[in-house]
Coordinates of C-alpha atoms in Angstrom, one line a residue:
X243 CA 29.0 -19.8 -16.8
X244 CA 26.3 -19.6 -14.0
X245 CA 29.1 -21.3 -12.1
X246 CA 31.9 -19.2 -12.8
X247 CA 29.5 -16.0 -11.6
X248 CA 29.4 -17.8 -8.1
X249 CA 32.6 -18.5 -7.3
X250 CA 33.6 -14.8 -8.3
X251 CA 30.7 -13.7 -6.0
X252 CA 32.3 -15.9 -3.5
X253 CA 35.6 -14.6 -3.6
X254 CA 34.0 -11.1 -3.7
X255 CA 32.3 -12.2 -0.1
X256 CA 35.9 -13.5 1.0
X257 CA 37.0 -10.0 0.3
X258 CA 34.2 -7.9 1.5
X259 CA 34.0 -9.9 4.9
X260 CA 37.1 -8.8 5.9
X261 CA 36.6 -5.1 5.6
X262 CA 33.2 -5.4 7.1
X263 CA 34.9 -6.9 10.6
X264 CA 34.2 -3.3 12.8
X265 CA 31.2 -2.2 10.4
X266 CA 27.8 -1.8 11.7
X267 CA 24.6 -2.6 10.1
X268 CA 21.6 -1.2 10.5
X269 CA 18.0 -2.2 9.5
X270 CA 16.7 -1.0 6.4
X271 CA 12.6 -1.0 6.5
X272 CA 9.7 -0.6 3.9
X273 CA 7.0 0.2 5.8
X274 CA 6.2 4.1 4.7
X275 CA 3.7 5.3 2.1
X276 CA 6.8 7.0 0.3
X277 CA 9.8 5.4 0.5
X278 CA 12.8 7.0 -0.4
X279 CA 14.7 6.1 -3.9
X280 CA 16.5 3.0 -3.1
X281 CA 19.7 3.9 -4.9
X282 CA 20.1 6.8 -3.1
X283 CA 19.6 5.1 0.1
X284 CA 22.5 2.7 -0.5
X285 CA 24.3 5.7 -1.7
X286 CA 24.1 7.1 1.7
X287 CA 24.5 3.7 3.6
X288 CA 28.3 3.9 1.8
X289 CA 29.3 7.2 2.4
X290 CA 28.2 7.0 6.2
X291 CA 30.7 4.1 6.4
X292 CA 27.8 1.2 6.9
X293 CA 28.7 -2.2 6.0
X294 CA 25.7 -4.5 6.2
X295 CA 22.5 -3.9 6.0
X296 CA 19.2 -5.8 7.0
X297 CA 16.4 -6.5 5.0
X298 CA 12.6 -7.6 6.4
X299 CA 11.8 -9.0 3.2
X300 CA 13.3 -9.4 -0.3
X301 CA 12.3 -6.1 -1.8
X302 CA 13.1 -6.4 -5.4
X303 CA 14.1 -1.9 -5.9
X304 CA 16.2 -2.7 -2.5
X305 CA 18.0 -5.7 -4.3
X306 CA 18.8 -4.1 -6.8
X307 CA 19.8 -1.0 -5.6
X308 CA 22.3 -2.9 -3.5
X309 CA 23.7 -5.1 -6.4
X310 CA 27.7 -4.5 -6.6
X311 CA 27.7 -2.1 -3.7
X312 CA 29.3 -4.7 -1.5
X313 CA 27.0 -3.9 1.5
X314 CA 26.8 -7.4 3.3
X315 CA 23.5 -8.1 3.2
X316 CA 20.8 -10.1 5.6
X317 CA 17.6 -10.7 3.2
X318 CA 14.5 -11.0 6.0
X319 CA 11.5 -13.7 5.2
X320 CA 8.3 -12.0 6.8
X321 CA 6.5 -14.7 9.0
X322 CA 3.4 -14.9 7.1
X323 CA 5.2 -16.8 4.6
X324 CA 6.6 -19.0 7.1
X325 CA 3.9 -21.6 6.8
X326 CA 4.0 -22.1 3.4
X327 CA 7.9 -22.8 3.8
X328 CA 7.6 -25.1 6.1
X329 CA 4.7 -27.4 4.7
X330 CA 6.2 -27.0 0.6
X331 CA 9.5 -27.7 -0.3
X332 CA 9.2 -26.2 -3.6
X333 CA 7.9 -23.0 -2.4
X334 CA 10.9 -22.5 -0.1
X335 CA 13.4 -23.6 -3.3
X336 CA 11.3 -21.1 -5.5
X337 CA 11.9 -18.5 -2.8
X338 CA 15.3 -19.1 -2.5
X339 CA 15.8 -19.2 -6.6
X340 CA 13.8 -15.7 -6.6
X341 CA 15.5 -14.5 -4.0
X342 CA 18.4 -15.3 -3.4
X343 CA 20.5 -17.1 -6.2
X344 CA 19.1 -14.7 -9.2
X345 CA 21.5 -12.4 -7.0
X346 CA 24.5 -14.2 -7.0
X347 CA 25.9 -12.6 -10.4
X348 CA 29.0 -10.9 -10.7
X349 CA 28.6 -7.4 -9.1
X350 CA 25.6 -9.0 -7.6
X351 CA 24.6 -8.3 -4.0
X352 CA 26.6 -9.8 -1.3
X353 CA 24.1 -12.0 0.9
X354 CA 25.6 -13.4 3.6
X355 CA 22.2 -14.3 5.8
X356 CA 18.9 -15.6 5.1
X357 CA 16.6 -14.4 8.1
X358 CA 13.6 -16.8 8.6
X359 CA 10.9 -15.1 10.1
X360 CA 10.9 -11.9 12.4
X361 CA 10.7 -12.3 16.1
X362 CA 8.3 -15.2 15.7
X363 CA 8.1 -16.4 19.6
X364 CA 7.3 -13.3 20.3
X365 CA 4.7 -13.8 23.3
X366 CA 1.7 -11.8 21.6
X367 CA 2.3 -14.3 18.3
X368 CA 0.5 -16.7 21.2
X369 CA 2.5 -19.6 19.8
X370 CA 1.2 -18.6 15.7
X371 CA 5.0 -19.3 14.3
X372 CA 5.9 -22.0 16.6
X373 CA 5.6 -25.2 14.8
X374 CA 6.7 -23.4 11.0
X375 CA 10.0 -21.2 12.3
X376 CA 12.1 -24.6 12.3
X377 CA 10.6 -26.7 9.2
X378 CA 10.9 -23.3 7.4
X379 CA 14.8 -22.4 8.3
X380 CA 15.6 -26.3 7.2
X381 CA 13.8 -26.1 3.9
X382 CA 15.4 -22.7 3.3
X383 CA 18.8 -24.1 4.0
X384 CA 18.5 -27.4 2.1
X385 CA 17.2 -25.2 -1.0
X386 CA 20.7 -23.4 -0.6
X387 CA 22.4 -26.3 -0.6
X388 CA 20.7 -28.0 -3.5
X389 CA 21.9 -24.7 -5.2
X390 CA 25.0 -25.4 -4.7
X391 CA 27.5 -26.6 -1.8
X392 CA 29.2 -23.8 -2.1
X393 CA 26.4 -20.7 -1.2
X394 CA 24.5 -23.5 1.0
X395 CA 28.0 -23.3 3.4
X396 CA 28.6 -19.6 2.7
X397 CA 24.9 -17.9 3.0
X398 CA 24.1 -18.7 6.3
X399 CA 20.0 -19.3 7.6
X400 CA 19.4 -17.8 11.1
X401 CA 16.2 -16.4 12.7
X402 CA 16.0 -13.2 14.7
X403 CA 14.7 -13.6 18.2
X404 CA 13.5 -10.9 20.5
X405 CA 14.8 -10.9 24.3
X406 CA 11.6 -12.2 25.2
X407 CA 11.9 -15.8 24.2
X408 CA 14.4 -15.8 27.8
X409 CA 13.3 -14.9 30.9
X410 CA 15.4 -14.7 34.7
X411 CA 13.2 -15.6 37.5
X412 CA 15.3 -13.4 39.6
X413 CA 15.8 -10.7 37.3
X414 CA 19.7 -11.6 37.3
X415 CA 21.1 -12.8 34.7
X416 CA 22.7 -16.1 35.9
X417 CA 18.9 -17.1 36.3
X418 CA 18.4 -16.8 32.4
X419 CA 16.3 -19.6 31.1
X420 CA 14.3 -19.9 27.6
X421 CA 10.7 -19.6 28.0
X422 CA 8.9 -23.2 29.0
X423 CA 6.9 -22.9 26.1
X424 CA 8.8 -22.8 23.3
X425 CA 12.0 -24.2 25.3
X426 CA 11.6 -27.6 22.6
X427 CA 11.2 -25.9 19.7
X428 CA 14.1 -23.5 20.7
X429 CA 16.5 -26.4 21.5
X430 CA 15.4 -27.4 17.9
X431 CA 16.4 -24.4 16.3
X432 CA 19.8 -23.6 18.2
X433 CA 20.9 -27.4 17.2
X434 CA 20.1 -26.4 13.8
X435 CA 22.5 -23.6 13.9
X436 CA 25.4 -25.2 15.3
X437 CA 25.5 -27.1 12.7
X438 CA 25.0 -24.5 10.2
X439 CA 27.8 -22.7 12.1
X440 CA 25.2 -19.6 11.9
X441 CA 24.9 -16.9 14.8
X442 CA 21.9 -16.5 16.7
X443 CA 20.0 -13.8 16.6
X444 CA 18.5 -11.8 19.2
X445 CA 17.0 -8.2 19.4
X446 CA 17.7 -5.9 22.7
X447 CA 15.6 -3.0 23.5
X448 CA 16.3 -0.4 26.6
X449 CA 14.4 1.5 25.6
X450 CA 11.4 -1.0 26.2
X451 CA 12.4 -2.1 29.4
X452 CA 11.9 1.7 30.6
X453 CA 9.0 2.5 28.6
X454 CA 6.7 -0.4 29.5
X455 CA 7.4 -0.4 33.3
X456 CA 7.0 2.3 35.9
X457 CA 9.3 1.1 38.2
X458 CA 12.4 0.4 35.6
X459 CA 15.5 2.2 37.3
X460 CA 15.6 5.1 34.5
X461 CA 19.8 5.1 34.1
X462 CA 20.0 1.7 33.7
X463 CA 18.7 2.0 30.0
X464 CA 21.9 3.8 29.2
X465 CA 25.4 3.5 29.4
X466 CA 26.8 5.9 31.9
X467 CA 26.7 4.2 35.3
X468 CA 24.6 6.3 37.3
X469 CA 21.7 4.6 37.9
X470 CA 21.2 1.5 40.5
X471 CA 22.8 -1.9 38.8
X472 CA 22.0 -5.4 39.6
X473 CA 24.1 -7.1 41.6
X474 CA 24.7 -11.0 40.1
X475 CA 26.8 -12.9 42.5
X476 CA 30.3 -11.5 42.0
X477 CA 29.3 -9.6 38.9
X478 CA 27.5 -6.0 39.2
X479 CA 25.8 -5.1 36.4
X480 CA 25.7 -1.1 35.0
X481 CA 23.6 -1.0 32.4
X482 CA 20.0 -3.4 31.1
X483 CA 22.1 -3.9 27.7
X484 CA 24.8 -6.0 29.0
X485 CA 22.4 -7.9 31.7
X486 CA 20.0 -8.9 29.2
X487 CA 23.1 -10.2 26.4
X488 CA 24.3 -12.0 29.5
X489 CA 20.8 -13.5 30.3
X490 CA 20.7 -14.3 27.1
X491 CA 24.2 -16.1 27.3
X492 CA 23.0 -18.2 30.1
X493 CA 20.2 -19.4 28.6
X494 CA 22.0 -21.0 25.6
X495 CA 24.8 -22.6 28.2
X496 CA 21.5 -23.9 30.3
X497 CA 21.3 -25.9 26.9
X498 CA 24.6 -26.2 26.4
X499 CA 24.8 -23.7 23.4
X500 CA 27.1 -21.7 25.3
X501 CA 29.4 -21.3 22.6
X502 CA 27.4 -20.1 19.7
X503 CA 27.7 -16.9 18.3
X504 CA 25.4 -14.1 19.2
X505 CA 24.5 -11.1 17.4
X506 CA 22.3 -8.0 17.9
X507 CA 19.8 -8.0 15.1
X508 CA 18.4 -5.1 17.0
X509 CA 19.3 -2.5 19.2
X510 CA 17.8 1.1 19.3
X511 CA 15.9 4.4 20.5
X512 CA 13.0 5.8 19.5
X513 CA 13.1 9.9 18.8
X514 CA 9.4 10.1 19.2
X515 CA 5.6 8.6 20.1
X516 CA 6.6 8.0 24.1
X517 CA 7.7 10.7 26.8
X518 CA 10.7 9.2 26.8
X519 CA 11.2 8.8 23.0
X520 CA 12.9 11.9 22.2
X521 CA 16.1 13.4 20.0
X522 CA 18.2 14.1 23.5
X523 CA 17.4 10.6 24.9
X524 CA 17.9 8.9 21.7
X525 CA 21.6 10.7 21.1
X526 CA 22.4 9.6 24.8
X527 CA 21.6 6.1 24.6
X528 CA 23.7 5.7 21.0
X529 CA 26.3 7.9 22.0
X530 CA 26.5 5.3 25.1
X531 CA 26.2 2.3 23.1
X532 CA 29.2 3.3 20.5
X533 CA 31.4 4.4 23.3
X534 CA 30.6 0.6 24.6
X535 CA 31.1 -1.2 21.8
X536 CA 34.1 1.1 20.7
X537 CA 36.3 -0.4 23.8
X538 CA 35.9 -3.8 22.4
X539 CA 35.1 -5.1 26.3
X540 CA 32.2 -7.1 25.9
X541 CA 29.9 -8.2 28.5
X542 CA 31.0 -9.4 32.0
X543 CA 30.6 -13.2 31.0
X544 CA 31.3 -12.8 26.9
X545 CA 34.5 -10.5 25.9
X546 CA 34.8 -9.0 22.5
X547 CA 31.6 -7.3 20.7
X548 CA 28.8 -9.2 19.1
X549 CA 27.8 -7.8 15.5
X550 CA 25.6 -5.1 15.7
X551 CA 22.2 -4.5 13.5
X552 CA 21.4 -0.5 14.5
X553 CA 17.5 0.1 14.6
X554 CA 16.5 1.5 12.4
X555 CA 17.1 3.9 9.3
X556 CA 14.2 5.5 8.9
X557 CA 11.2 6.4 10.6
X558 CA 7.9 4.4 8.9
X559 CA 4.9 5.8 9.1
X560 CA 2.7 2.7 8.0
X561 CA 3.7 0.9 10.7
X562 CA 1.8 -1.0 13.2
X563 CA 1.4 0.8 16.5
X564 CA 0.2 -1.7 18.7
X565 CA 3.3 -2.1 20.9
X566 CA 3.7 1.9 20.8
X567 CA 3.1 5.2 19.1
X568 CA 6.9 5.3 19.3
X569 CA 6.9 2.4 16.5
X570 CA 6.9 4.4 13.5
X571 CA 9.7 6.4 15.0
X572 CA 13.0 4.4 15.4
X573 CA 15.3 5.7 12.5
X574 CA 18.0 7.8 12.9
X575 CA 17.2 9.2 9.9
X576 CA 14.0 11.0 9.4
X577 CA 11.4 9.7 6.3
X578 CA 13.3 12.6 4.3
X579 CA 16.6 11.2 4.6
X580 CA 17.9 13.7 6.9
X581 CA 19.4 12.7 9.8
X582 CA 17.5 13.2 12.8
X583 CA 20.8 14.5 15.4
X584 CA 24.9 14.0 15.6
X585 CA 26.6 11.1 16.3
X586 CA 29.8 9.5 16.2
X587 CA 29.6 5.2 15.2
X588 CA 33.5 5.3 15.7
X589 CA 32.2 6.1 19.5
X590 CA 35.3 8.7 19.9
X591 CA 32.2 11.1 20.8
X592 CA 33.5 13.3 17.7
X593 CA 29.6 13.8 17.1
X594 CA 28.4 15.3 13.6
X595 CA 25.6 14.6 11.2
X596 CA 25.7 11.8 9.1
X597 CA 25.4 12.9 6.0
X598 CA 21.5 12.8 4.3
X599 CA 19.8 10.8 1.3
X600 CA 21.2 13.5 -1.3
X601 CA 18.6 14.3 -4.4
X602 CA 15.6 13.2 -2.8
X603 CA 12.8 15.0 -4.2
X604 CA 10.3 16.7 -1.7
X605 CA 6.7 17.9 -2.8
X606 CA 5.4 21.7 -3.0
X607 CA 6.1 23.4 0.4
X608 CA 2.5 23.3 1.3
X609 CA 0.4 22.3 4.1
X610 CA -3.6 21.8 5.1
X611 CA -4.2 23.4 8.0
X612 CA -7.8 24.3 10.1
X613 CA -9.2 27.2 8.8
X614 CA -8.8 29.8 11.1
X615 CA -11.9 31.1 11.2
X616 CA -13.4 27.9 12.3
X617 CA -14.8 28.2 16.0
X618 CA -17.0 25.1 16.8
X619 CA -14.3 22.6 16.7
X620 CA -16.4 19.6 18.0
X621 CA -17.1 19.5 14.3
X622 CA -13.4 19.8 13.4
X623 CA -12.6 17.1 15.5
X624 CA -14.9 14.6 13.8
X625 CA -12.5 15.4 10.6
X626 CA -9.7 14.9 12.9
X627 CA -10.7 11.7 13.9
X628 CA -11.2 10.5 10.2
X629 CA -7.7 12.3 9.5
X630 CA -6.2 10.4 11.8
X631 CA -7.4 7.1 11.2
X632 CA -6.2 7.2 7.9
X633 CA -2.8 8.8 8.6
X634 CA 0.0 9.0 11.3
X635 CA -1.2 11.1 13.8
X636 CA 1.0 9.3 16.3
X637 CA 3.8 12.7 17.3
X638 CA 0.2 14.5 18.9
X639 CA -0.5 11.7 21.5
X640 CA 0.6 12.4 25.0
X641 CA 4.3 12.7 25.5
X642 CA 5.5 13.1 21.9
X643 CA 6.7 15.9 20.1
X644 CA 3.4 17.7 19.0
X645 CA 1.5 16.9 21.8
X646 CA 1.7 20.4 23.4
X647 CA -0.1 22.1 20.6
X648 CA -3.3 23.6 20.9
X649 CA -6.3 21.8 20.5
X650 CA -6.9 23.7 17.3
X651 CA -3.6 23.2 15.8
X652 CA -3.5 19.4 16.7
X653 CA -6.7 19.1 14.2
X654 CA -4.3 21.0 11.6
X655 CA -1.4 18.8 12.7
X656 CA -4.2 15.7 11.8
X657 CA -5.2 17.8 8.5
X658 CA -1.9 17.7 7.0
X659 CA -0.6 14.4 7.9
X660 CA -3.8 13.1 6.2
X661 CA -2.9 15.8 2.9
X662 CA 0.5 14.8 2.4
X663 CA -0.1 10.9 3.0
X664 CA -2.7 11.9 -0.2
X665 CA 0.2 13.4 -2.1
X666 CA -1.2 16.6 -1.6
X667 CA -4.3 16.4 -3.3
X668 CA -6.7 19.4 -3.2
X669 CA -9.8 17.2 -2.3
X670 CA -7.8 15.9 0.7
X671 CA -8.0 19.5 2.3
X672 CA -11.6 19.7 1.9
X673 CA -12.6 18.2 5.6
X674 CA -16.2 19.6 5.4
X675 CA -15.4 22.8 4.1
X676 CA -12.7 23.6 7.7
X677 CA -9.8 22.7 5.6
X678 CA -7.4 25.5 4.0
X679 CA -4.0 25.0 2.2
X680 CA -1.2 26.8 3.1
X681 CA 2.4 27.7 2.0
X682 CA 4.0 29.3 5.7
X683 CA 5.4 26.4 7.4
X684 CA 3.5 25.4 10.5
X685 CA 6.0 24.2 12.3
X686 CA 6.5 25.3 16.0
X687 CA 9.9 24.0 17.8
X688 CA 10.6 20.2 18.3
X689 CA 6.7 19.5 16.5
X690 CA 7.4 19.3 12.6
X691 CA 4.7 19.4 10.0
X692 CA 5.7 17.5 7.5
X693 CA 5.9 17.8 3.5
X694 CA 5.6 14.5 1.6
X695 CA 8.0 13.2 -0.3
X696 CA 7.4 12.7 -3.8
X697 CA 6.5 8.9 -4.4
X698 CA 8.4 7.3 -7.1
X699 CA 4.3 5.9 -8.4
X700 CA 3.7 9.7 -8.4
X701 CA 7.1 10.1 -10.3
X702 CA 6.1 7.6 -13.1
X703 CA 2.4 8.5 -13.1
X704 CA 3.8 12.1 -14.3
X705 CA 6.8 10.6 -16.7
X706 CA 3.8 9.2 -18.6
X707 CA 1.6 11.4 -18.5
X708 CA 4.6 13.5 -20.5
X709 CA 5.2 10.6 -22.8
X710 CA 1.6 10.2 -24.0
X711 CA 1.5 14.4 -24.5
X712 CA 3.9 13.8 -26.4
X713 CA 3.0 11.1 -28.7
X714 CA -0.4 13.2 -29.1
X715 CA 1.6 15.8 -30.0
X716 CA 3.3 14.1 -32.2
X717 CA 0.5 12.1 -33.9
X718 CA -1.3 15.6 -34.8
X719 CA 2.0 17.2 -35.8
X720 CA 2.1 14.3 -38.2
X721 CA -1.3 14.3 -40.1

């Protein structure tokens, strides 16, 4: 029977992969203190007309939330598990049993990749994941395989790169070359997936390229061919997106990889946490990008369009924001589910908003603000500090959205964010004695204060508190 249920999954993945041929995907993160109902999410995902999503890790709620929704599905394997893939066997057949295969029922979720590690050469890893990314993507796939012949040629074991792991010594892309010091290991891996027949992925970021240098010709992160190009032999070059994917095409034919498949497994804009992460430069550079990827043309050296992973969904607010303040602020959705501005993924520029996470259950409109009467605020801002080292303070740094605000409502900006990350909790607006709950939205333009959304731990903490009332109840209605 177990069998039977995977060669119907099978023929349910024949079927689903050819619908999902123009279909973007989009990455789907957990990192937030209250995540949004994942049934609702996937909900969403369908009537916005996505067809894949990626995962970061096998979330059991996302699983199942995704189970017969046909969503093509990438299922991430965070890298500090990586080492205990490599070295055991039996962990990487347990993980893929876990997994993997417990999904592979009929109306089960339609997994087409396995994504070993996450940007594991990534320069400031100094070299942690080196040695485990390969052993790791072979004992994953050999676990598959052991499974059955079947999923182990079907559900295909990749690893997403970022751009860094290539580099052009000229800046042009003909130069592209992988990195000296993983060039071995990297050889390793892209044998590994020609024989697997499985893409390689790598994750592109404009936005990155602008953000983190001051010289970076500003319209060359986006599509529309105003800024100064780069000039590559015979080949001018309009925009950092395609002159990166073609660096990153030259690198694999340097090793002779040149005809593996590539895919995007990341490609985005921040709407906040940078001067330049903002709504209007975020809607440029995806209305650019669909527009692109909507005329089919591919790069200068590769035609036709690589799959595309959008990041990301949501905005995460427990992110790490070592890289940037902006980290916790790719989705094009906000952490409410609604979305953040208009766009068009057919790229016809026929703009709208996609249509929000529907039901999603928001706590009391109330905020924790500075008391107004406060004056000395050298002491509020030692509550600040401790506000916003246990909370997201990062749309008040310089640049972003709330950084404008006056000094006395950026400690009420720090209050909140610290309140509803506590679930609103009436000791959380104590701060000394300076705090004070309100129920007039603070908000003030492009700087939202947000309202938490109500946890689904807050949810079941509340569904039994009602069920033991009621057995009480009924225990004294009964003597």
């Amino acid at each position: 029977m177990a069998r039977a249920a995977v060669l119907v999954w099978l023929l349910s993945m024949m079927l689903v992969s050819i619908d999902l041929a123009q279909g973007y995907g989009i990455n789907w993160g957990a990192m937030a203190t209250n995540p949004l109902p994942p049934k609702k999410v996937v909900a969403m995902l369908k009537e916005n007309g996505f067809k894949k999503v990626k995962l970061f890790d096998a979330d059991p709620s996302m699983m199942d939330a995704l189970a017969g929704s046909g969503l093509e599905v990438m299922v991430g394997i965070p890298n500090d598990k990586l080492k205990s893939l490599a070295n055991d066997y039996g962990n990487a057949k347990a993980w893929v049993k876990e997994n993997v295969t417990s999904y592979l029922y009929d109306g089960g979720v339609a997994i087409k990749y396995v994504a070993v590690g996450n940007e594991p050469f990534l320069t400031s890893y100094n070299g942690s994941f080196v040695k485990t990314t390969y052993p790791a993507m072979q004992n994953i796939q050999k676990a598959l395989y052991d499974y059955s012949k079947d999923i182990g040629t079907k559900i295909k074991v990749t690893t997403p790169f970022n751009a860094d792991v290539y580099e052009s010594k000229s800046d042009k892309p003909s130069d592209g070359r992988f990195r000296k010091d993983i060039k071995d290991s990297m050889v390793q891996i892209l044998k590994f997936l020609k024989e697997a027949k499985s893409p390689f992925l790598v994750n592109i970021y404009p936005f990155l390229s602008l953000a983190l240098s001051s010289d970076f010709p500003r319209e060359f992160a986006f599509f529309d061919d105003g800024g100064k190009g780069v000039q590559d032999n015979n080949i001018q070059y309009k925009n950092v997106f395609d002159a990166n994917l073609d660096t990153c095409y030259n690198a694999l034919k340097q090793e002779g990889f040149q005809d593996l498949e590539i895919q995007i497994g990341e490609v985005g804009w921040p709407t906040d946490g940078n001067k330049d992460a903002n709504i209007k430069l975020a809607q440029k550079f995806y209305d650019g990008l669909f527009k692109k990827l909507a005329k089919g043309e591919g790069t200068p050296l590769r035609k036709g369009n690589p799959e595309v992973y959008l990041f990301s969904l949501f905005d995460e607010n427990t992110k790490s924001i070592a890289p940037g303040d902006f980290e916790r602020h790719w989705g094009i959705f906000r952490y409410d589910g609604q979305p953040k501005f208009p766009m068009d993924l057919s790229g016809k520029g026929q703009n709208q908003m996609l249509k929000p996470v529907k039901g999603v259950e928001m706590m009391d409109k109330q905020w924790c603000l500075l008391n107004s009467d406060v004056k000395n605020l050298s002491k509020a801002q030692v509550e600040k500090d401790y506000a916003c080292s246990n909370s997201d303070c990062t749309s008040i740094k310089n640049g972003s959205s709330c950084s404008s605000l006056e000094p006395h409502d950026q400690i009420s900006y720090a209050f909140n964010s610290f309140y509803q990350l506590k679930n609103q909790s009436v000791e959380a607006c104590n701060f000394n004695g300076m705090g004070t709950r309100v129920t007039e939205d603070p908000s003030k333009g492009d700087c939202l204060f947000p309202i938490q959304v109500e946890s689904i731990a807050t949810d079941m903490a509340a569904l039994s508190f009602s069920t033991g009332l009621l057995l009480l109840m009924t225990f004294f209605a009964l003597m």
